[in-house]
Coordinates of C-alpha atoms and ligand atoms in Angstrom, one line a residue:
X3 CA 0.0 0.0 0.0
X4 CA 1.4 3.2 -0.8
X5 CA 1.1 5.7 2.0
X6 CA 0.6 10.0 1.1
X7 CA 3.7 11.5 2.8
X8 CA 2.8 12.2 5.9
X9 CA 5.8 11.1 8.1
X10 CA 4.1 11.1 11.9
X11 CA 1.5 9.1 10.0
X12 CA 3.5 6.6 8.0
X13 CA 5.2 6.0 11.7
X14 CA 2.0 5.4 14.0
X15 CA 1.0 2.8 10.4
X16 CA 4.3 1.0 10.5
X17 CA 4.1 0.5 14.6
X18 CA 0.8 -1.7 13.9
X19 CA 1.4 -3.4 11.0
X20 CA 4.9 -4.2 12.2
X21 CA 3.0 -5.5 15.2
X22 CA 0.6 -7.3 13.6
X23 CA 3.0 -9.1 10.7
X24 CA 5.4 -10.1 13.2
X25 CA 2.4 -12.2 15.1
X26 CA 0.9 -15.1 14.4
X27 CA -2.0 -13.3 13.7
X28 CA -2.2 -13.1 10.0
X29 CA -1.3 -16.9 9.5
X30 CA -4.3 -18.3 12.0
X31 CA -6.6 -15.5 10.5
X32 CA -5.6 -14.5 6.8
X33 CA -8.4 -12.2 6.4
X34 CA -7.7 -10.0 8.8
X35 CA -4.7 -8.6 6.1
X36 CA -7.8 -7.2 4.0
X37 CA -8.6 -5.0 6.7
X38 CA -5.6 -3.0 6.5
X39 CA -5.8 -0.9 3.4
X40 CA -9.6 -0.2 4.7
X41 CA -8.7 1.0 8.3
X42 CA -5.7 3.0 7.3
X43 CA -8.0 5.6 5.1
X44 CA -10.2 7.6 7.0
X45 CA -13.5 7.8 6.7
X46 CA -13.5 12.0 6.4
X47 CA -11.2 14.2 7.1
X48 CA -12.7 18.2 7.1
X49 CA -10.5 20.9 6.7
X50 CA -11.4 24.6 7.2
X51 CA -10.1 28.4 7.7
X52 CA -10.5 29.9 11.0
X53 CA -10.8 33.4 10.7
X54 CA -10.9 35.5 14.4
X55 CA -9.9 38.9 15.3
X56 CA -6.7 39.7 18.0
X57 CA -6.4 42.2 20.6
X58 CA -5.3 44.5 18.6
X59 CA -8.8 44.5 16.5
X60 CA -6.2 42.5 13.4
X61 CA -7.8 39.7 11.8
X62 CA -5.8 36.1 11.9
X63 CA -6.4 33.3 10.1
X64 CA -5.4 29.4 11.0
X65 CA -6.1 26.8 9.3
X66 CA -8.7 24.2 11.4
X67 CA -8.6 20.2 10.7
X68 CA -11.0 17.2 12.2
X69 CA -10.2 13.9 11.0
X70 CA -13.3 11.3 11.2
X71 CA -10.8 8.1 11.2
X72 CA -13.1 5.2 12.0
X73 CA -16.9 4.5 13.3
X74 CA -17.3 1.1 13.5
X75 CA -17.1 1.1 17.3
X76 CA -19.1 4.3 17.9
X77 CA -19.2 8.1 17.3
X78 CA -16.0 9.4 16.1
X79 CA -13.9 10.2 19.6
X80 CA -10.8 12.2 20.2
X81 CA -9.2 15.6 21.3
X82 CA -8.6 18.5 19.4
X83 CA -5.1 19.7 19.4
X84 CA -4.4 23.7 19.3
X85 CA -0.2 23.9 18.6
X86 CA 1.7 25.3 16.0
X87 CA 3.2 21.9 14.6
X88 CA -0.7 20.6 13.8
X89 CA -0.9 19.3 9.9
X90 CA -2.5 16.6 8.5
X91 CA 0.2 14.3 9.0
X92 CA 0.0 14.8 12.9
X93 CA -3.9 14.6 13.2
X94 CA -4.0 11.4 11.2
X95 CA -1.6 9.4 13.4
X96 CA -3.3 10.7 16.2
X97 CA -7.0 9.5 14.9
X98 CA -5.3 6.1 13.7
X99 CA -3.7 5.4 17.6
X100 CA -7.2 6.6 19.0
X101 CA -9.2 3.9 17.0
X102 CA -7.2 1.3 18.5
X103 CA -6.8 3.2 21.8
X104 CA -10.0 3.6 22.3
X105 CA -11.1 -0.1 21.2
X106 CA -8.8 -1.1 24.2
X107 CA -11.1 0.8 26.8
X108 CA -13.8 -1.7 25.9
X109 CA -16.3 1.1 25.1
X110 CA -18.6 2.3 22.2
X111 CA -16.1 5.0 20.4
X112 CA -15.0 5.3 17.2
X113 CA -11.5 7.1 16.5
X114 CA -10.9 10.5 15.6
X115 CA -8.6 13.6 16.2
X116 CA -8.6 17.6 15.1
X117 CA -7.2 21.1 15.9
X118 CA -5.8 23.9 14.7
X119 CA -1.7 25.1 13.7
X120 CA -3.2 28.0 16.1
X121 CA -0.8 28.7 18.7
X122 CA -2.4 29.8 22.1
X123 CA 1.4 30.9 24.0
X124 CA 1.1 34.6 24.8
X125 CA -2.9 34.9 24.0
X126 CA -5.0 36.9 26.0
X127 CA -8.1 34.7 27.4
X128 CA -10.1 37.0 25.0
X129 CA -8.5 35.9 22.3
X130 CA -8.5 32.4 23.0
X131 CA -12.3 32.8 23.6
X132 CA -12.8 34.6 20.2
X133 CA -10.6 31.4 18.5
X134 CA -12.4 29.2 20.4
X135 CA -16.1 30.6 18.9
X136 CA -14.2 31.0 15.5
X137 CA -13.0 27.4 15.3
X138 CA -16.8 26.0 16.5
X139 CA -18.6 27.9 14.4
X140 CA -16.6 25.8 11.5
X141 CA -16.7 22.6 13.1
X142 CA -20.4 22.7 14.6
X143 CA -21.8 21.2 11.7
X144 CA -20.0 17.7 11.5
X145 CA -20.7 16.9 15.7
X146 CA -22.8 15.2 17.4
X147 CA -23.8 13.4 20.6
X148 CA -24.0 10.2 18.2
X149 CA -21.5 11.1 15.1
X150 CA -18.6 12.9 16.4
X151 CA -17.3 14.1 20.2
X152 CA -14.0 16.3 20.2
X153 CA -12.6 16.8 23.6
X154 CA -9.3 18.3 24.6
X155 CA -5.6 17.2 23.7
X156 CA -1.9 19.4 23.7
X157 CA -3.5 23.3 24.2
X158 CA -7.0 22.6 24.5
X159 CA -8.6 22.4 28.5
X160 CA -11.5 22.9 30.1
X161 CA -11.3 26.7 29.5
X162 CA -11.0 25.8 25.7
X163 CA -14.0 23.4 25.8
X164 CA -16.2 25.7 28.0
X165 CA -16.1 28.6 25.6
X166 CA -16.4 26.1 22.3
X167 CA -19.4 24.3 24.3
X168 CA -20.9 27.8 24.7
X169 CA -20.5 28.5 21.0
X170 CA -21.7 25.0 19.6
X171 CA -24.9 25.8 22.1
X172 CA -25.8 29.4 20.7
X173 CA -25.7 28.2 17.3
X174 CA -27.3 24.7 17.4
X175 CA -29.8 25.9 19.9
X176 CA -29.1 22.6 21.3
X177 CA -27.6 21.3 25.2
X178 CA -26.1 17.4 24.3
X179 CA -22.9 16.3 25.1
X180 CA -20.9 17.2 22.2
X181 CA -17.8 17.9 23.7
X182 CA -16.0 16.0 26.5
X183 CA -13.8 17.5 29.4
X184 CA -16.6 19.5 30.5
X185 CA -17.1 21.9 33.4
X186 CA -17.8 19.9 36.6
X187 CA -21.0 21.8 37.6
X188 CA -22.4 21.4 33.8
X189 CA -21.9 17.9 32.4
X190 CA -18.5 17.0 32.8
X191 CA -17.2 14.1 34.8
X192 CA -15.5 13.7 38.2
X193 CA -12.0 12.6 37.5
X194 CA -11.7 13.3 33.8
X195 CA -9.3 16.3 34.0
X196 CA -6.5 13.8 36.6
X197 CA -8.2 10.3 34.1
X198 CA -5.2 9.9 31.8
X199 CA -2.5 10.3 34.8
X200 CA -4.2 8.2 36.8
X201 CA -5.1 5.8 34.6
X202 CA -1.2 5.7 33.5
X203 CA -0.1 4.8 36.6
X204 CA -3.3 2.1 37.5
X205 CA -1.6 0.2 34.2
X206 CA 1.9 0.5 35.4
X207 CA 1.0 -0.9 38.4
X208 CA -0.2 -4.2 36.8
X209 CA 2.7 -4.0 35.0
X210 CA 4.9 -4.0 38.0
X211 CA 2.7 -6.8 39.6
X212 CA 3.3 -8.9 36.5
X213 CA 6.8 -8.1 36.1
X214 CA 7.7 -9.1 39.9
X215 CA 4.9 -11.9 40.7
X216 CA 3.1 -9.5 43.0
X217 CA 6.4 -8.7 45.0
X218 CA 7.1 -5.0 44.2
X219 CA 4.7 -1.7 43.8
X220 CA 5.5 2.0 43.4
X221 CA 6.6 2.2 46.9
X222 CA 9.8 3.4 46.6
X223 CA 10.4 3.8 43.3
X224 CA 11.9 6.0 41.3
X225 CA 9.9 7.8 38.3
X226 CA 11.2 10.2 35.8
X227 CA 8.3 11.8 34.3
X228 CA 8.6 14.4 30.6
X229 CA 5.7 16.8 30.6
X230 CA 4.1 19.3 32.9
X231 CA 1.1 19.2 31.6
X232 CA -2.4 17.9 32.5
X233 CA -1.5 14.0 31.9
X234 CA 2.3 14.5 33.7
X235 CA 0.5 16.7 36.6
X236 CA -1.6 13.9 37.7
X237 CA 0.5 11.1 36.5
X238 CA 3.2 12.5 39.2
X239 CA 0.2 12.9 41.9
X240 CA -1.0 9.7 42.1
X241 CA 3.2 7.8 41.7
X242 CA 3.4 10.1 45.0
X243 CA 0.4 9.1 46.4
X244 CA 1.2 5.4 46.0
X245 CA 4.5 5.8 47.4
X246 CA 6.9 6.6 44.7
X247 CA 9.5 9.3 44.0
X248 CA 8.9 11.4 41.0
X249 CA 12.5 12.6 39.8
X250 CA 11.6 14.9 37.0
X251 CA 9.1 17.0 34.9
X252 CA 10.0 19.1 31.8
X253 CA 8.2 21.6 29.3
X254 CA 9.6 22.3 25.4
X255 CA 12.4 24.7 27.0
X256 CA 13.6 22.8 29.7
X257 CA 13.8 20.1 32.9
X258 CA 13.7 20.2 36.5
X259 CA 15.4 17.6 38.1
X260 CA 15.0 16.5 41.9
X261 CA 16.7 13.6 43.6
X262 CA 14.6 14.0 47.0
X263 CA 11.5 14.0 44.6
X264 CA 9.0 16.6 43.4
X265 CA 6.3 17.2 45.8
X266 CA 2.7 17.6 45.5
X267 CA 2.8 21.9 46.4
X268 CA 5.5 22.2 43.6
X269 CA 3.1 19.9 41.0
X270 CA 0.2 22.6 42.1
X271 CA 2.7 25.6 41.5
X272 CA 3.1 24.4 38.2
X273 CA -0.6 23.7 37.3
X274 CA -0.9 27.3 38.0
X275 CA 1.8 28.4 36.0
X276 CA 0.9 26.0 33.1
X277 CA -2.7 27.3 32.8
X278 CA -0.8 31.1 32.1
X279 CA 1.7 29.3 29.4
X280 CA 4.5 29.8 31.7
X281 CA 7.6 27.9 31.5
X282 CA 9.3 25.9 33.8
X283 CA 12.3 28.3 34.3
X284 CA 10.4 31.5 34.9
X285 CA 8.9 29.5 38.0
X286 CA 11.2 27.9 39.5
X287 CA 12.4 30.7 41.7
X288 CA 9.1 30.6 43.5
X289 CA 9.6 29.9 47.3
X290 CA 8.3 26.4 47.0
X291 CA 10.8 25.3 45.2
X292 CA 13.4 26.0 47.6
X293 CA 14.3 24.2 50.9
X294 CA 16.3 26.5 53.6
X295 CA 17.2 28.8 51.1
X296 CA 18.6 26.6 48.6
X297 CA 17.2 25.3 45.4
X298 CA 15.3 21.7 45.7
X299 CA 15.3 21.0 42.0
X300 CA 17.9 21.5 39.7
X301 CA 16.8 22.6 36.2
X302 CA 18.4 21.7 33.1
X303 CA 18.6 24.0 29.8
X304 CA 16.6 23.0 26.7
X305 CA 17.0 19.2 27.8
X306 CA 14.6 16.6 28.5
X307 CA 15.2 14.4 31.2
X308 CA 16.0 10.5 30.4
X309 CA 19.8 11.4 30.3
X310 CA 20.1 13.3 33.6
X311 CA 17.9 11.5 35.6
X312 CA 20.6 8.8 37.2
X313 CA 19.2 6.0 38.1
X314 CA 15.2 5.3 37.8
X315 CA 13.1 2.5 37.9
X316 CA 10.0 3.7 36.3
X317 CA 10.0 6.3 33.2
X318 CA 6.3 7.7 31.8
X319 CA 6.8 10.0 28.6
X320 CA 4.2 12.0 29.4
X321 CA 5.0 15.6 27.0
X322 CA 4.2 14.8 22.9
X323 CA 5.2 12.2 20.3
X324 CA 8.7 11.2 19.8
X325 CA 10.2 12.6 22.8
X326 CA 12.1 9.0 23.7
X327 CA 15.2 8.6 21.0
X328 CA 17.5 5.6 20.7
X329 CA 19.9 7.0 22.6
X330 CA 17.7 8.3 25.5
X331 CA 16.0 4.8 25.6
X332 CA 19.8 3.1 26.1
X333 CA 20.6 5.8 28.8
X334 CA 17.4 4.6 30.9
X335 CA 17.8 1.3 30.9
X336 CA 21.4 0.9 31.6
X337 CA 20.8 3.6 34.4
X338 CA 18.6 0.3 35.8
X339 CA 14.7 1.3 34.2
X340 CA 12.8 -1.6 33.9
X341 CA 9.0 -0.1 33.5
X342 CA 8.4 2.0 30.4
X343 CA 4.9 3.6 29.8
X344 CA 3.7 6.3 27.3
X345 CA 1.3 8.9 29.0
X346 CA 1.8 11.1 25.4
X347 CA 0.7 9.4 22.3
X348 CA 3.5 7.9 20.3
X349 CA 6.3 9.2 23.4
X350 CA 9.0 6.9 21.6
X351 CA 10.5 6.9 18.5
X352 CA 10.5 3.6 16.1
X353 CA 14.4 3.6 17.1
X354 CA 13.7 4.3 21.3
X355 CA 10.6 1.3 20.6
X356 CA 13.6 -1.2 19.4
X357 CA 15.7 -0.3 22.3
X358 CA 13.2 -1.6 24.9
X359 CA 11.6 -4.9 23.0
X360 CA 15.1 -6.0 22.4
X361 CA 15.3 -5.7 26.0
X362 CA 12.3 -7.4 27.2
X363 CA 14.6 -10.5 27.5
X364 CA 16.4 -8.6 30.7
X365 CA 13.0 -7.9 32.2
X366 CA 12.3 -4.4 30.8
X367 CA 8.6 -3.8 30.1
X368 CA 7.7 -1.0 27.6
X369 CA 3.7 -0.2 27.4
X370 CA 2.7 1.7 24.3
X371 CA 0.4 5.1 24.6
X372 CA -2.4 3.5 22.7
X373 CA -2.8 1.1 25.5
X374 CA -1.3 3.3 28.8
X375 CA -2.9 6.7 27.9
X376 CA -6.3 5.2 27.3
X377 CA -7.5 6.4 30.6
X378 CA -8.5 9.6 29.7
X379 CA -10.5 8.9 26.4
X380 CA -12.0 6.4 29.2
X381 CA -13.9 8.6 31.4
X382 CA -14.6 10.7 28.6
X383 CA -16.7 7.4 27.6
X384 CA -18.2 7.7 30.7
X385 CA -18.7 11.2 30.9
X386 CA -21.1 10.1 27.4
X387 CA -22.8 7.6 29.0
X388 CA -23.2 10.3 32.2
X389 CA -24.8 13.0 29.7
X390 CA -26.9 10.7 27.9
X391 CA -28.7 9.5 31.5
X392 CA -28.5 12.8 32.7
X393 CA -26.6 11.7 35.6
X394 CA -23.6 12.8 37.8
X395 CA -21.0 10.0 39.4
X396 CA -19.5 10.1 42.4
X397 CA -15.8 10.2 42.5
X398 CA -15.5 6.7 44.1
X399 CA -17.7 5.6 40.9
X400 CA -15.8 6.7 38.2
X401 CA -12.4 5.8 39.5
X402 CA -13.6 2.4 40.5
X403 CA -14.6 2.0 36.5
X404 CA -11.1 3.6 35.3
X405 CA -9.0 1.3 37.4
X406 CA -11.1 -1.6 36.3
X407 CA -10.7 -0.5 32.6
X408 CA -7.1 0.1 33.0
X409 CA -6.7 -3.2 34.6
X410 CA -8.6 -4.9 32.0
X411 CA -6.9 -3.4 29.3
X412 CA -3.9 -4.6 30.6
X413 CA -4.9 -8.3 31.3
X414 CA -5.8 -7.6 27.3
X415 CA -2.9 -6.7 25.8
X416 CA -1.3 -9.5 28.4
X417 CA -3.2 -12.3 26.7
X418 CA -3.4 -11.2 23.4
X419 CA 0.4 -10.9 23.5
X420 CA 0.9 -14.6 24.7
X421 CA -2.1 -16.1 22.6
X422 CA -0.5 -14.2 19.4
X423 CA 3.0 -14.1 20.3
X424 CA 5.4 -15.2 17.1
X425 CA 8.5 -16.1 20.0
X426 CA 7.4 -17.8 22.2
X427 CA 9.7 -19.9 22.7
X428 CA 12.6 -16.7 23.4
X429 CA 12.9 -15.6 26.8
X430 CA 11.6 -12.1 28.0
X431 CA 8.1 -10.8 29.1
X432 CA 5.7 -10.7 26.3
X433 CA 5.0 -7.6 24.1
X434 CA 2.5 -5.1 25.1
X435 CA 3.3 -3.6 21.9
X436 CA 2.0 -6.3 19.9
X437 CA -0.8 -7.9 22.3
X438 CA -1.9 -3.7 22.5
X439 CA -1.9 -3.3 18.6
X440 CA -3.3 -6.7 18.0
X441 CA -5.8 -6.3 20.9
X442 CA -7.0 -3.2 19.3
X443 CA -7.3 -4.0 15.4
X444 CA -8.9 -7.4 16.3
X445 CA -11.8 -5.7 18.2
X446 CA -11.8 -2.7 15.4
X447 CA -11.7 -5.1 12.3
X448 CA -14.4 -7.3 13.5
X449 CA -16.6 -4.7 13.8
X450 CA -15.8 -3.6 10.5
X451 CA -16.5 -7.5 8.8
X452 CA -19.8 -7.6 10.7
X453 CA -21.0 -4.0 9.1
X454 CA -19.3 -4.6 5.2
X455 CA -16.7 -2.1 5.4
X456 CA -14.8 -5.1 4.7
X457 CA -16.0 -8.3 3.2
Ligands
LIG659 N1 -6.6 13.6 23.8 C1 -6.8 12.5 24.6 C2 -6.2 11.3 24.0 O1 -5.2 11.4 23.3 C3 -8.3 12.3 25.0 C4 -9.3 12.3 23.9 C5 -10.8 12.3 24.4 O2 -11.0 12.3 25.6 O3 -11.6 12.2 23.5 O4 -6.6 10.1 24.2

């Protein structure tokens, strides 16, 4: 098949076909090889301009994407994006991992992904509420409760998806859940702003059960984390709160580094800070991240942190797509990591991914986004299933059903590794690369047989 050149999207293809030809999937199930060509097209892809006036009463233009992927599960899912480096190329690996991803929760959603190349660093609230209304007023026309439900990714909150809620609502004339990631006190769900960190670490933890025979947990291990963002925030919160130490966060400029561990009032300080687009270095002077006068972290210099973090046990990508290269993924492990889990979709380049299934043979266990980050595309299921019975969870409730879908999924990708697994007979812990990917397509392309978008 000959793939456009679209180079973030020709990667995320090649990870799951890879996965799938070096299975025994295709030779116990030919047909499945049909549904390849079919899934890897999207259904739609909708591209507009976004026109919206600045501060300075200038008009700007962006260009605005949504890429309907696949529906055989259920409405088109998945975030919208606002960063300068969105293109096609970005959006469509995104909505190709989300079908799968999403197929691994065990819930009705179909995969998509969208944005905008707008970049909100340095814009006023106003004018993020002006692109906001600018950007729905385009895309209000291909939603729906039951066809299509964006919610947020990189640059897109619940600020973001208040004021595009608001817009979609004067225009339609019409309250539904269209939107995921929703205000607390008007449709949203408990837990869905800390579900992808948590869920993160509720699959490492399996993996760390697994790995040791029920031996080991978090306590006392050590986690380098990449990000600062909403899935890194929480991610960190809940490896403290299970008794690890989390050795490092970073943003695009830089990393802080801290051997006595990051603590939860310095992961609040940097919520803050993150909501205002401010970096990393302009906040590490504050008091809170200094002990007796001296500074508690150290931060490094347009670095992120897998070389400088010494010795870890745990490492959870947690900022954007290849942010793990070769190099980086030798440094961890022969600095002792054994647990390797994406909280950012497609953390680890094809060259980092080598690097750790070559080493699942000395016990090092890499879990791939489209399986570890499915926490928060979770509990924006259930927020769906929330709006459409007009109901409101309790926390307990939707925790207790994202821990039990995160365990699941991995018990999934477990078995579907083993049952499909092309070495069996080599040492090493089984790949959650393949059992995810092969997990994922088997539920996605089944669907597709029994509705003739393949036959
Ligand atoms: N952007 C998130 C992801 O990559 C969540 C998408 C959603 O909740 O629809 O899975």
């Amino acid at each position: 098949m000959v793939l456009p050149n679209e180079p973030e999207f020709k990667q995320a293809y090649n990870e799951l076909v890879s996965a799938l030809e070096d299975s025994t999937l295709f030779s116990q199930s030919p047909e499945y090889k049909k549904v390849i060509p079919v899934v890897s097209i999207p259904e739609r892809i909708i591209q507009f301009r976004v026109t919206w006036e600045n501060d300075k009463g200038e008009i700007e233009v962006n260009n605005g994407f949504r890429v309907q992927f696949n529906s055989a599960l259920g409405p088109y899912k998945g975030g919208l994006r606002f960063h300068p480096t969105v293109n096609l190329s970005i959006l469509k690996f995104l909505g190709f991992e989300q079908i799968f991803k999403n197929a691994l929760t065990g819930l009705s959603m179909g995969g998509g992904k969208g944005g905008s190349d707008f970049n909100p660093k340095g814009r006023s609230d106003n004018e993020i509420r002006r692109f906001c209304t600018a950007f729905m007023r385009q895309l209000a026309r291909y939603i729906g409760a039951d066809t299509d439900v964006p919610a947020g990714d990189i640059g897109v909150g619940g600020r973001e998806v208040g004021y595009m809620f608001g817009a979609y609502k004067q225009m339609q004339n019409n309250w539904s859940g269209i939107l995921t990631g929703k205000g607390l006190t008007w449709g949203g769900s408990l837990i869905r702003p800390e579900a992808t960190g948590y869920g993160l670490v509720y699959y490492v933890e399996k993996m760390i059960e697994k790995a040791t025979n029920g031996k080991e947990t978090f306590k006392g291990k050590k986690v380098a984390i990449s990000g600062s963002g909403n899935v890194a925030q929480y991610a960190a919160l809940k490896v403290i709160e299970l008794g690890g130490i989390v050795v490092s966060l970073s943003d695009s400029k830089g990393a802080i580094i801290s051997e006595s561990g990051i603590t939860p009032d310095q992961i609040a300080e940097i919520g803050s800070a993150k909501l205002k687009h401010k970096s990393l270095h302009e906040i590490i002077s504050a008091s809170v991240f200094t002990q007796g006068g001296k500074a508690s972290v150290e931060y490094i210099e347009g670095a992120r942190p897998w070389v400088h973090v010494g010795q870890v046990d745990v490492a959870l990508p947690s900022a954007t797509q290849n942010e793990v290269s070769g190099d980086e993924a030798k440094a961890l492990i022969q600095n002792g990591c054994k647990f390797i889990a994406e909280g950012s979709n497609m953390g680890s380049t094809k060259e980092a991914i080598d690097v750790f299934e070559e080493s699942r043979s000395k016990d090092v266990w890499y879990a791939p986004g489209k399986a570890s980050n499915a926490g928060g595309v979770a509990v924006s299921g259930l927020e769906m299933a929330q709006n459409s019975q007009r109901v409101q969870w309790t926390t307990e409730e939707v925790d207790s059903k994202l821990k039990t879908i995160m365990y699941e999924c991995f018990d999934n990708c477990y078995e579907t590794a083993v049952k499909y697994s092309a070495d069996k007979n080599s040492e090493g812990l089984p790949s959650l690369l393949k059992g995810a990917n092969i997990a994922g397509f088997i539920k996605v392309a089944d669907a597709m047989f029994s509705q003739g978008d393949v036959f």
